[in-house]
Structure formats: structure tokens, C-alpha cells
mmCIF file of C-alpha atoms and ligand atoms in Angstrom:
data_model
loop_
_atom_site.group_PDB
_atom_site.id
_atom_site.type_symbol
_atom_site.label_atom_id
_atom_site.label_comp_id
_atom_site.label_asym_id
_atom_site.label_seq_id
_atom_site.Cartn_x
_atom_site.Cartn_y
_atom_site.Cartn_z
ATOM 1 C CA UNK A 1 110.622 82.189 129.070
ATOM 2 C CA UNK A 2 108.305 84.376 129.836
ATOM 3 C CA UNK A 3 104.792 84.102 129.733
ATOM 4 C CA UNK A 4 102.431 86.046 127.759
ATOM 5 C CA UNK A 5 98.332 86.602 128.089
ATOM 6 C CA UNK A 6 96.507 88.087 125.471
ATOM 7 C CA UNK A 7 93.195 89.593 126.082
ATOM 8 C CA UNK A 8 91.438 90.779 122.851
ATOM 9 C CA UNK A 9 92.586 88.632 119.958
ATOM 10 C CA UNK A 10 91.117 90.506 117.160
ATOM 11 C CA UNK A 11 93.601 91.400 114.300
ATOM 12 C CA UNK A 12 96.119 92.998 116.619
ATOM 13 C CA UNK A 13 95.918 90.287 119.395
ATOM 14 C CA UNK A 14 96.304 87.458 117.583
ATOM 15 C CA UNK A 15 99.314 89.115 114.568
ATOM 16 C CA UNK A 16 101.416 90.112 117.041
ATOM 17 C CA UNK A 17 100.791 87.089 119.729
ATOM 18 C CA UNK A 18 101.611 84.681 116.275
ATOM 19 C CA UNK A 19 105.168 86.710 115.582
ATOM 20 C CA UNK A 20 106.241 86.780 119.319
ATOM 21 C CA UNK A 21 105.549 82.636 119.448
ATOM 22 C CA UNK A 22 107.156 82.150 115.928
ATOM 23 C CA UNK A 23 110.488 84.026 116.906
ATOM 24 C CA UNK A 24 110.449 81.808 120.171
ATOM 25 C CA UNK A 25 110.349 85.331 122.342
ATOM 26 C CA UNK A 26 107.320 84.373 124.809
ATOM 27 C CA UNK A 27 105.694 81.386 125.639
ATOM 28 C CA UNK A 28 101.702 81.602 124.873
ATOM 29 C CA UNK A 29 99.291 81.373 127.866
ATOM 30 C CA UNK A 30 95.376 82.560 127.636
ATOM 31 C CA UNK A 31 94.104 84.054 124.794
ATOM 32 C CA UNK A 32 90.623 85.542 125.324
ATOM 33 C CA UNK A 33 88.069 87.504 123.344
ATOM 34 C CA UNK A 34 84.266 88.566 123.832
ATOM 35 C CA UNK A 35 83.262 85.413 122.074
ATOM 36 C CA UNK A 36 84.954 82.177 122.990
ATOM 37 C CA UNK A 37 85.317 81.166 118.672
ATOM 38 C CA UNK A 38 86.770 83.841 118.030
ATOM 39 C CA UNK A 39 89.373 83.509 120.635
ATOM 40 C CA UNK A 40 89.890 79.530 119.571
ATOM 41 C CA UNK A 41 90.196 81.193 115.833
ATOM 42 C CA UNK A 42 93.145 83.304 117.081
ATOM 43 C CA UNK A 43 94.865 80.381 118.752
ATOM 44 C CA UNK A 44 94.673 78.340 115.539
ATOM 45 C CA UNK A 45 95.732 81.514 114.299
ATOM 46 C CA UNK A 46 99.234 81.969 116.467
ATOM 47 C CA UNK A 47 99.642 78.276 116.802
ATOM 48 C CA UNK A 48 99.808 78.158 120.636
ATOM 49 C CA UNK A 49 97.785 79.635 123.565
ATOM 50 C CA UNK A 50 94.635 78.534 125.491
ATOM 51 C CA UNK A 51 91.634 80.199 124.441
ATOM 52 C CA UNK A 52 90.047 81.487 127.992
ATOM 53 C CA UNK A 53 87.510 83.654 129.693
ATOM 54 C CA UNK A 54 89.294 86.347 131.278
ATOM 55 C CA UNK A 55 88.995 84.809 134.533
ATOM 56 C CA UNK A 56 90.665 81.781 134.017
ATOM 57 C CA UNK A 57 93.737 83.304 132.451
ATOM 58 C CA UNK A 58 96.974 81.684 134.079
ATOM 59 C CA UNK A 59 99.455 83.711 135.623
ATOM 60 C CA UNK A 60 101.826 85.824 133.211
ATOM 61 C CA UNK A 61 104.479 88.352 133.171
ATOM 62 C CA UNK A 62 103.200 89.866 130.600
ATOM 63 C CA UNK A 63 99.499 91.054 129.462
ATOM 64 C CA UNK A 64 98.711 92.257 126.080
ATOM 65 C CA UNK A 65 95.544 94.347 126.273
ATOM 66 C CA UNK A 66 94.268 94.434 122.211
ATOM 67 C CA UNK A 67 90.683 95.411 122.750
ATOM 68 C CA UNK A 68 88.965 98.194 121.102
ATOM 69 C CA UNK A 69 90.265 101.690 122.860
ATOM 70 C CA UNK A 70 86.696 102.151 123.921
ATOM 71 C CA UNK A 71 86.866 98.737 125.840
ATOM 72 C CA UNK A 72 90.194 99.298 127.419
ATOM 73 C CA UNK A 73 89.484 100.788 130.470
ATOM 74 C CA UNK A 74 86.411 98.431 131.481
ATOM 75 C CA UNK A 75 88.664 95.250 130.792
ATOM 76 C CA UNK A 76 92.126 96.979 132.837
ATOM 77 C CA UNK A 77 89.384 97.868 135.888
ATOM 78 C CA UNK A 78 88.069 93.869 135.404
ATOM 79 C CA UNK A 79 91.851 92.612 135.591
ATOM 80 C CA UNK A 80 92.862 94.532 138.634
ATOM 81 C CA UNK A 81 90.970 92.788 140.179
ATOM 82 C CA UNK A 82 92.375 89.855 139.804
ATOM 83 C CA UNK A 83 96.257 90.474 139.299
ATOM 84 C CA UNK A 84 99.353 92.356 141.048
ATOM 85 C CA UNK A 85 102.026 92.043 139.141
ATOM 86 C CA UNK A 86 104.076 92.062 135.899
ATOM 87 C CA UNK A 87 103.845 94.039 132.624
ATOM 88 C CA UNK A 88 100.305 95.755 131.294
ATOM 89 C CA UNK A 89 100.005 97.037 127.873
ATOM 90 C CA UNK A 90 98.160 98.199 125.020
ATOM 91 C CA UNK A 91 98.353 98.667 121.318
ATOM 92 C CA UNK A 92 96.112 101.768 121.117
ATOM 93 C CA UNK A 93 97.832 105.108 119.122
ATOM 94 C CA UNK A 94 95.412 107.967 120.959
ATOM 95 C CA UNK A 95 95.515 106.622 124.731
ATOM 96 C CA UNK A 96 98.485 106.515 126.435
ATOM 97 C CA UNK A 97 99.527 104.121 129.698
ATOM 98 C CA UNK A 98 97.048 106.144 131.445
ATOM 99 C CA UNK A 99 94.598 104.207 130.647
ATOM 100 C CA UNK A 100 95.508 101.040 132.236
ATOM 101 C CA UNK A 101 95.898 103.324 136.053
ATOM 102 C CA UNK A 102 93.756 100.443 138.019
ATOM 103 C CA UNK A 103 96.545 97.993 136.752
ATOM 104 C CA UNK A 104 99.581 100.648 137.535
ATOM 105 C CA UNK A 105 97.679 101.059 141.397
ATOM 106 C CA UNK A 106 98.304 96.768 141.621
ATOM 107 C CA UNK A 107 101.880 97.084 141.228
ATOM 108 C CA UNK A 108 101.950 96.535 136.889
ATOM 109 C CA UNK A 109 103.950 98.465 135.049
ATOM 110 C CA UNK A 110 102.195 99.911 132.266
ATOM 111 C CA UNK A 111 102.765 101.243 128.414
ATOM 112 C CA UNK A 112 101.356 101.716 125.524
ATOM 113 C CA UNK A 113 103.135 100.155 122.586
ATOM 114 C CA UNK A 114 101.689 101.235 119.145
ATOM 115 C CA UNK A 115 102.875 99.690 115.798
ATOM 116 C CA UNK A 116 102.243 102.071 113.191
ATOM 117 C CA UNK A 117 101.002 99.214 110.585
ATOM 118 C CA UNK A 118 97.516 98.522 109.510
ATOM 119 C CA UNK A 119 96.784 95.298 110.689
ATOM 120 C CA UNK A 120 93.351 95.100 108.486
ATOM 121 C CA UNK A 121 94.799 91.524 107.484
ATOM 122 C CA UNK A 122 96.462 89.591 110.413
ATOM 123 C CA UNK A 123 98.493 86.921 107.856
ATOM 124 C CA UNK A 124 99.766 90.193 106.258
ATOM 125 C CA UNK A 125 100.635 92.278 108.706
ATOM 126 C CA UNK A 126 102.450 89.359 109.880
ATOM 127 C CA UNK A 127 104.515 88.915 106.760
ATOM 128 C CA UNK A 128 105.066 92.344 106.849
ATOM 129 C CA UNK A 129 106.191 93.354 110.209
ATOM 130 C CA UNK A 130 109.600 93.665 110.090
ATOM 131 C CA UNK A 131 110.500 97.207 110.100
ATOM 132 C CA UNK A 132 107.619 98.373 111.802
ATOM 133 C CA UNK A 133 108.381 101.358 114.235
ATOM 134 C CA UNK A 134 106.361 101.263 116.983
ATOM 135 C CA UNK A 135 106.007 104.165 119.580
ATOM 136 C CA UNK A 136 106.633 103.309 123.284
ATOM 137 C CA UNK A 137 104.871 105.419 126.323
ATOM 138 C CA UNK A 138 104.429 104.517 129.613
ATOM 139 C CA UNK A 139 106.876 103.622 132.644
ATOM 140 C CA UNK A 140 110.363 103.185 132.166
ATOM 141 C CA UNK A 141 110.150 99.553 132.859
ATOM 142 C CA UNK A 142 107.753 98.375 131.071
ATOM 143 C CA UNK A 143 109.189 100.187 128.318
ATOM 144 C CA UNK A 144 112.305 98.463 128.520
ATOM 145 C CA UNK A 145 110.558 95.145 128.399
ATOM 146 C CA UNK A 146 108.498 96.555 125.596
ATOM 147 C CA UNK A 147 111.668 97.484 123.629
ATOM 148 C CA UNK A 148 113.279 93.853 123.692
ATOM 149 C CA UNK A 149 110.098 92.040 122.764
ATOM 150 C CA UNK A 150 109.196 94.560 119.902
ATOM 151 C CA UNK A 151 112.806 94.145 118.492
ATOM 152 C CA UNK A 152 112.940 90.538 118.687
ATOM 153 C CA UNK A 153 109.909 90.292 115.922
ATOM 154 C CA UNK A 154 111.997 92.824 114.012
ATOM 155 C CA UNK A 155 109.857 96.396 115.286
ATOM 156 C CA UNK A 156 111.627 99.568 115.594
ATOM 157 C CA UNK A 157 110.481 100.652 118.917
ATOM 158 C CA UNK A 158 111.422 104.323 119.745
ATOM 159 C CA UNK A 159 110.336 106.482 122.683
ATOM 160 C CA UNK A 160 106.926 108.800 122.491
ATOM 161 C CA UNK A 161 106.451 111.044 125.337
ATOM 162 C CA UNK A 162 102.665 110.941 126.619
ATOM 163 C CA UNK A 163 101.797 114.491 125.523
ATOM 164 C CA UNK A 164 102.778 114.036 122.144
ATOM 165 C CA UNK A 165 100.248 110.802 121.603
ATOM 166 C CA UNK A 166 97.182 112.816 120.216
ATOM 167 C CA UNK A 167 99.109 114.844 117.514
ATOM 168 C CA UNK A 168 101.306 111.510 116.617
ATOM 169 C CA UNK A 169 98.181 109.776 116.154
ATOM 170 C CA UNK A 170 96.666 112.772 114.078
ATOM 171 C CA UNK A 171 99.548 112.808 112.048
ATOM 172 C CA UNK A 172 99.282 108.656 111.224
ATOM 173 C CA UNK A 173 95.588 109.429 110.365
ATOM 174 C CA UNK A 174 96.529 111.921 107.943
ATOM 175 C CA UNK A 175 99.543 109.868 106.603
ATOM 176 C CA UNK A 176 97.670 106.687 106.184
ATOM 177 C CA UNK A 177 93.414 107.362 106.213
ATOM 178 C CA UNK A 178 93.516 110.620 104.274
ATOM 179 C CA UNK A 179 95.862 109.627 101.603
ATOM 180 C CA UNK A 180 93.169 106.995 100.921
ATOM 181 C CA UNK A 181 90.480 109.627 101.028
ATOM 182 C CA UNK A 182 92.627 112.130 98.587
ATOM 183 C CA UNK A 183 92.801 108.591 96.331
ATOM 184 C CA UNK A 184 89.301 108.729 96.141
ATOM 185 C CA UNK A 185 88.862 112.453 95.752
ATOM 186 C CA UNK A 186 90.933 112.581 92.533
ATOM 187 C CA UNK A 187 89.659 109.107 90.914
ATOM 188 C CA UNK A 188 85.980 110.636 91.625
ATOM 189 C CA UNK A 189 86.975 113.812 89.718
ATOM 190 C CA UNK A 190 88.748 111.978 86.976
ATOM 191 C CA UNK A 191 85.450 109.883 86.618
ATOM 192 C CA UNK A 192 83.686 112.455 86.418
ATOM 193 C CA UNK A 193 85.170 113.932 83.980
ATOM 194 C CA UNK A 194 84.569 110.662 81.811
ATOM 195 C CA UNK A 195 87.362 108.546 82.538
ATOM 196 C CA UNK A 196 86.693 105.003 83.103
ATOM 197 C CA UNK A 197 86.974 103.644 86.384
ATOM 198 C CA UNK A 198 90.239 101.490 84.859
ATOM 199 C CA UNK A 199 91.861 104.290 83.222
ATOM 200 C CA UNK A 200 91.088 106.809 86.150
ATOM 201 C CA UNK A 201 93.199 103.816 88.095
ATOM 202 C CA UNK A 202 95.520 103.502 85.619
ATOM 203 C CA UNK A 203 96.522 107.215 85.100
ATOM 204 C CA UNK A 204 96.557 108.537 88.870
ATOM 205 C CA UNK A 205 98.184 105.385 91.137
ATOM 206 C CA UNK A 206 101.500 106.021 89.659
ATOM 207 C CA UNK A 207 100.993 110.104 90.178
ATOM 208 C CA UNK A 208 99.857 109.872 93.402
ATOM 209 C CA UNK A 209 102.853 107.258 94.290
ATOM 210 C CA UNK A 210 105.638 108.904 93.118
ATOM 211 C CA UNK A 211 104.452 112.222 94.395
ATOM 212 C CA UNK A 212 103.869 110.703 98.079
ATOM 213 C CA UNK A 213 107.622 108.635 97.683
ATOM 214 C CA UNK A 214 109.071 112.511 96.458
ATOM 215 C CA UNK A 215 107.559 114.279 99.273
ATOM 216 C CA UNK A 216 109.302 112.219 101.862
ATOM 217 C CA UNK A 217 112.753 111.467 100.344
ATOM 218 C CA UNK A 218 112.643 115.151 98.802
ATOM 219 C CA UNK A 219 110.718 116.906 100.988
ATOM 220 C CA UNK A 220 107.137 118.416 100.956
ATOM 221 C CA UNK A 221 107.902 121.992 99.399
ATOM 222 C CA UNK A 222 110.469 120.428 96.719
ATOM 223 C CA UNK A 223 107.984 117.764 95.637
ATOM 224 C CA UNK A 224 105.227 120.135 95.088
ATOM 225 C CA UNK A 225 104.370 120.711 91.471
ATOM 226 C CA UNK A 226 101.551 122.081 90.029
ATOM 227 C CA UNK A 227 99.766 124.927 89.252
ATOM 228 C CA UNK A 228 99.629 126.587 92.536
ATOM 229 C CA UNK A 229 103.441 125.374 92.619
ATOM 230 C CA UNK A 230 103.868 127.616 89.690
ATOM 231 C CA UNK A 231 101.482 130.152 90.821
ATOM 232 C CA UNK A 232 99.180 129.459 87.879
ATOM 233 C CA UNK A 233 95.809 130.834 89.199
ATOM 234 C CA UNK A 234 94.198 130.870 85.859
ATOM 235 C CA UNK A 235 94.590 126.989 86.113
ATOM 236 C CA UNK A 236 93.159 126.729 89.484
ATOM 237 C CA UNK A 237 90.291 128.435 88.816
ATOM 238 C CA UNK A 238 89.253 126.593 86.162
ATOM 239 C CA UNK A 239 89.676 123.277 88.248
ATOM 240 C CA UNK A 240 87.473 125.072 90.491
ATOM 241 C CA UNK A 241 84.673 125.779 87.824
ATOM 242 C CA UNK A 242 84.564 121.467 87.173
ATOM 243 C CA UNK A 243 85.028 121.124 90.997
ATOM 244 C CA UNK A 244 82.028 123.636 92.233
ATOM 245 C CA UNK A 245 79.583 120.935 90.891
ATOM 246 C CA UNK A 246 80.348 118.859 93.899
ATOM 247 C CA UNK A 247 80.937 121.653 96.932
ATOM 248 C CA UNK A 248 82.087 119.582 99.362
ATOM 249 C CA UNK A 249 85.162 118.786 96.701
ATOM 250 C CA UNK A 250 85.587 122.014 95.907
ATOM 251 C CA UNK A 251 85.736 122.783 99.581
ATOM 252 C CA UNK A 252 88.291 120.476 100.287
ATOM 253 C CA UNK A 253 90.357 121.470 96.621
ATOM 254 C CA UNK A 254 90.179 125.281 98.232
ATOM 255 C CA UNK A 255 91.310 123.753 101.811
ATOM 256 C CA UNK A 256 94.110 121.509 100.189
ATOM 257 C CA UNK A 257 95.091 124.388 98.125
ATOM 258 C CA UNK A 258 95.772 126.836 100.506
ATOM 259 C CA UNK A 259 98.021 124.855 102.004
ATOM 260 C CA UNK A 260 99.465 124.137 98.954
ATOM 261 C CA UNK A 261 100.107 127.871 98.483
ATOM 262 C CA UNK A 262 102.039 128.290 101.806
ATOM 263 C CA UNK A 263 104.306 125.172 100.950
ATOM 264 C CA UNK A 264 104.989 126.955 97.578
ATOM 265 C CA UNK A 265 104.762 130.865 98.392
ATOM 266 C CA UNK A 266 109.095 131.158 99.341
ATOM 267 C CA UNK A 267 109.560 130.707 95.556
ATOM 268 C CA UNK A 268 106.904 132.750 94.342
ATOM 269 C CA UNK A 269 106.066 136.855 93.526
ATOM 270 C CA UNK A 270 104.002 138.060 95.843
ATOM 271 C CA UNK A 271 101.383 138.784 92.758
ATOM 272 C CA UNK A 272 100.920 135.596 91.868
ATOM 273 C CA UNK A 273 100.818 134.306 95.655
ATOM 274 C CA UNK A 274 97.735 136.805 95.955
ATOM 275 C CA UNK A 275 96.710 136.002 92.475
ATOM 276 C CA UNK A 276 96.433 132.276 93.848
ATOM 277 C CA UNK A 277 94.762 133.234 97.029
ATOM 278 C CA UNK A 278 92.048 134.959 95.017
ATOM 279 C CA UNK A 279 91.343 132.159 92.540
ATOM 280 C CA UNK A 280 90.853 129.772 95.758
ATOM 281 C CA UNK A 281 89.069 132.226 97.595
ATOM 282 C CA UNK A 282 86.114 132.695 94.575
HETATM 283 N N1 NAP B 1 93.756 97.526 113.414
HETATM 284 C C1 NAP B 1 94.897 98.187 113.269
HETATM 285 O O1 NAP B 1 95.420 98.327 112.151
HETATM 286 C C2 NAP B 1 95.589 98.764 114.489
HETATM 287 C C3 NAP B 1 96.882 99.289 114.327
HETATM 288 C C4 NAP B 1 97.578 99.746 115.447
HETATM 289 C C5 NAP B 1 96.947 99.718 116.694
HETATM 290 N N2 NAP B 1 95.664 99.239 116.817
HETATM 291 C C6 NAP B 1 95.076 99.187 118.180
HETATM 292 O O2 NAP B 1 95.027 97.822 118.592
HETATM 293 C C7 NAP B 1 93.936 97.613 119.498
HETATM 294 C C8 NAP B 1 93.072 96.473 118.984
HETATM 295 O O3 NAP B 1 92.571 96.802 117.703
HETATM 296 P P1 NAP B 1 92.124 95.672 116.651
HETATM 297 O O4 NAP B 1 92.047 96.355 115.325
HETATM 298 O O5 NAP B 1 92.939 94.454 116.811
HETATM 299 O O6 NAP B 1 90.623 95.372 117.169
HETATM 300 P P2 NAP B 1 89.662 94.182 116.710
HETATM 301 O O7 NAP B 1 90.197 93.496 115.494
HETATM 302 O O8 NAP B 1 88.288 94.763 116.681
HETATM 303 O O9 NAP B 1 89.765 93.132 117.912
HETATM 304 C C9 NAP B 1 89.347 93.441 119.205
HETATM 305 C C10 NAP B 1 89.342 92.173 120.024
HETATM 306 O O10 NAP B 1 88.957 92.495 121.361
HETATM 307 C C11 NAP B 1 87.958 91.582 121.783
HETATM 308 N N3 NAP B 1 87.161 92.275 122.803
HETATM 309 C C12 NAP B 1 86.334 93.325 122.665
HETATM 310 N N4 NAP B 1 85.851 93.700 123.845
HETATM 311 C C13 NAP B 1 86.377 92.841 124.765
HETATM 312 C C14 NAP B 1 86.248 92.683 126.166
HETATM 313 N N5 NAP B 1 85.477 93.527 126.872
HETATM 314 N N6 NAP B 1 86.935 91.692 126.778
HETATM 315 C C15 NAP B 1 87.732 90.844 126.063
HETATM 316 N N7 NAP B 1 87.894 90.940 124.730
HETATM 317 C C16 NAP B 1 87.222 91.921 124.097
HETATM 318 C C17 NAP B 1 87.193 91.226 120.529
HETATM 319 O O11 NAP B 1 86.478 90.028 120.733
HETATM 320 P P3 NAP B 1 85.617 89.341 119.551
HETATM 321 O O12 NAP B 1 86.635 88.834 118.566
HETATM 322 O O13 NAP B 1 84.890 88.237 120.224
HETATM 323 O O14 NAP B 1 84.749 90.425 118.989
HETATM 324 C C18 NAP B 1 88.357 91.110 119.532
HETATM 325 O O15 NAP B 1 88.927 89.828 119.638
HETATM 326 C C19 NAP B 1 93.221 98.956 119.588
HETATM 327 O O16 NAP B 1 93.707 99.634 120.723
HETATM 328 C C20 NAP B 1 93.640 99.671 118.310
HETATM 329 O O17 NAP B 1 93.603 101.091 118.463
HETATM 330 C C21 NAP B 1 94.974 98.760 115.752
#
């Protein structure tokens, strides 16, 4: 079996490490971290491994690099040093395999293999991997190696070319961090407007939720609803008039709108597409 080093055993590390031990796909060598606790908590964590410095890791085929992006090129220049073969990769969704180039000039071969999960709690994510699809760049080889050892723990590895790696990542950021900030958008506005925190809760999880499921099983311009949906700009500008209290909301209700209008202007009269575009434009 093949063995498997894993420098950085933060919540990536350590989740993924745990699910490639449980489903008996890699045997566990070092595990190593900035601080030598925190790499002994992440092999309690996976239930195997040797918590090391980096330069006593043992030999492996394989070497998992889960530090922070900003650390990734430091620590690949620091291992070159030391090794010439096998499989280099990292879990990073903005930086692609070139990244790890003073590992590729040793002889590695070298991907990047992101999950797109949040891995905010490690017992979680590991509960809830299965399914996961997780974007593959880098050499063909590694790759390949990447692709069996994501799909054993259940992943859904699928190819990513490197070019495409800052707009894919874009695109998770807006999927997953500004849905949350859109949450908090409309449950400050509905507070403001004297709901209680509860009922604010209560009132826009299952709106938000169903509109987000409807937009990807329906599609974005058939889920819309809404006044600028119905090209109701007497409605918008009266959100607006609440709204203008707070201008960086109303900035961002005029920037969401907009595109809201686009996504809805094929089934609307041109006079009440400019008749929108007027009321967000005050
Ligand atoms: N978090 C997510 O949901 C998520 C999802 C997909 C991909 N990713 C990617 O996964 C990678 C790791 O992210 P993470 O969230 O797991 O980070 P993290 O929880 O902050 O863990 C980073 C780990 O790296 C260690 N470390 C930092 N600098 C180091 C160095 N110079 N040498 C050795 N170890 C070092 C830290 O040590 P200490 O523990 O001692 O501080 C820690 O164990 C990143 O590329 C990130 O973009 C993250």
C-alpha cells in the first residue's frame, strides 16, 4: 500500500488523511504541522500517522501539501530539497500545480486536487464526504493517481484545466461565501424593519432555500420571481426608499437587481424593462 505524508494537518490535512486510512486506501506515514500539538491532535484525529517535523518525514509515494495557499510555495521549495520522487499535491481552489514547480523540477508529479466542501469542521466534513466533486489539475499522472484515491473515499473527481482555476474558484465563492452574505443582507433588512431576530430566521431560511434548490434544478431565469421578475418598478423603488438608509445595502440591492433584470428582461416589455432600470438607477 502506498504510503502517504501529510504536511499541514489543519482541517483539510487531517479530514481527508482520516477518510483515506478509514477506507484502507493509504497507509499513514508523517503528519506535520507548524506546531508539533497540533500535528499529534491530527494523528489522534485520523487514527494513524507519526506526527513529524518536516525533516524527518519517511519516505512516501505520496505527499499531501494542506497548508495555507500563502505557505505553499515556501514549504514545496523546503521539500525539494529533500525528495525526488513520487506524487505532490495540494488542496488549494485558486493555485494550480504550478505552484509546487521546485517539486515538478525533482522528478514529482504534481496536481492540485480541490474538494469543493467546507471543511470548517473536520468530524463533519468527514461524515459528509461522499459525493464531494473535487476538481483535478496538474500532470496527467498524478492526476490519475489523484482520481483513484479521491474515488475510493467516495469524491467525484473530474478534470479542471489550469486556466479555468481562478473563475472556478470565483464561482465557489459566490456559490458558497456570498449566499451566506445575501443570508445576512436580507435577515438585517427584515430586522430592521422590526422583525425579531427568530422570526426574521423563521420567515426567510425556507425562502431563501427553496429559491437556491429552484434555481439549480429549474434554472436561474425560471426560478426568478419577484418584482423585477414581474417588472414591478413601483415595488422596487419603494424597497429602495427602506434600503437607502443603509447605502451600502442599497448599493448592493441596485447591483443584485440589475442583474436580476437581465435574467428576467426575455419575458418582459421593453417599458417595464426601462421602467425597472430607472427605479434601480434613482
Ligand atoms: N477549509 C476549507 O474548507 C477548504 C476547502 C477546500 C480547500 N481548502 C484548501 O486546503 C488547504 C488547507 O486549508 P485548511 O483550511 O485545512 O487550513 P488550516 O486549517 O489553517 O490548516 C493549515 C495547516 O498547515 C499547517 N502549516 C502552516 N504553515 C505551515 C508550514 N510552513 N509548514 C508546515 N505546516 C504548516 C498549520 O499548522 P498549525 O496547525 O500548527 O497552525 C495547519 O496544521 C488550503 O490550500 C485551502 O485553500 C480548504
Amino acid at each position: 500500500m502506498q504510503v502517504l505524508n501529510v504536511v499541514g494537518a489543519g482541517r483539510v490535512g487531517r479530514s481527508l488523511a482520516r477518510l483515506w486510512h478509514q477506507a484502507g486506501a493509504v497507509r499513514l506515514g508523517g503528519v506535520c504541522a507548524r506546531r508539533t500539538d497540533s500535528a499529534a491532535d491530527a494523528v489522534a484525529f485520523i487514527g494513524a500517522g507519526q506526527a513529524l517535523a518536516l525533516d524527518a518525514m519517511p519516505p512516501a509515494a505520496l505527499w499531501l501539501l494542506a497548508v495555507p495557499d500563502s505557505e505553499l510555495a515556501a514549504v514545496a521549495e523546503t521539500l525539494a530539497g529533500r525528495i525526488d520522487s513520487g506524487t505532490a499535491f495540494h488542496a488549494s481552489g485558486a493555485l494550480t500545480a504550478a505552484v509546487l514547480a521546485p517539486l515538478a523540477a525533482r522528478g514529482l508529479a504534481t496536481a492540485s486536487a480541490h474538494p469543493a466542501l467546507s471543511f470548517a469542521e473536520p468530524a463533519r466534513a468527514v461524515r459528509e464526504f461522499a459525493g464531494t466533486p473535487v476538481a483535478l489539475e496538474g500532470d496527467a499522472a498524478a492526476c490519475q493517481t489523484l482520481s483513484a484515491l479521491f474515488a475510493a473515499i467516495g469524491g467525484a473527481p473530474f478534470p479542471l484545466a489550469a486556466a479555468a482555476k481562478p473563475g472556478y474558484h470565483a464561482a465557489c465563492a459566490i456559490a458558497s461565501n456570498y449566499a451566506v452574505v445575501l443570508a445576512d443582507l436580507a435577515l438585517r433588512t427584515a430586522q430592521r424593519a422590526g422583525l425579531d431576530a427568530a422570526t426574521a430566521r423563521a420567515v426567510l431560511a425556507p425562502l431563501a432555500g427553496q429559491s437556491l434548490a429552484n434555481a439549480f434544478t429549474l434554472g436561474p431565469a425560471a426560478a426568478l420571481t419577484g418584482p423585477v421578475a414581474r417588472g414591478d418598478a413601483a415595488t422596487v423603488a419603494l424597497h429602495l426608499a427602506g434600503l437607502d438608509q443603509v447605502p451600502a445595502d442599497a448599493d448592493a440591492y441596485r447591483a443584485l437587481g440589475r442583474l436580476a433584470l437581465q435574467l428576467a428582461a426575455p419575458g418582459l416589455e421593453p417599458a417595464r424593462i426601462a421602467a425597472v432600470h430607472e427605479a434601480l438607477a434613482r
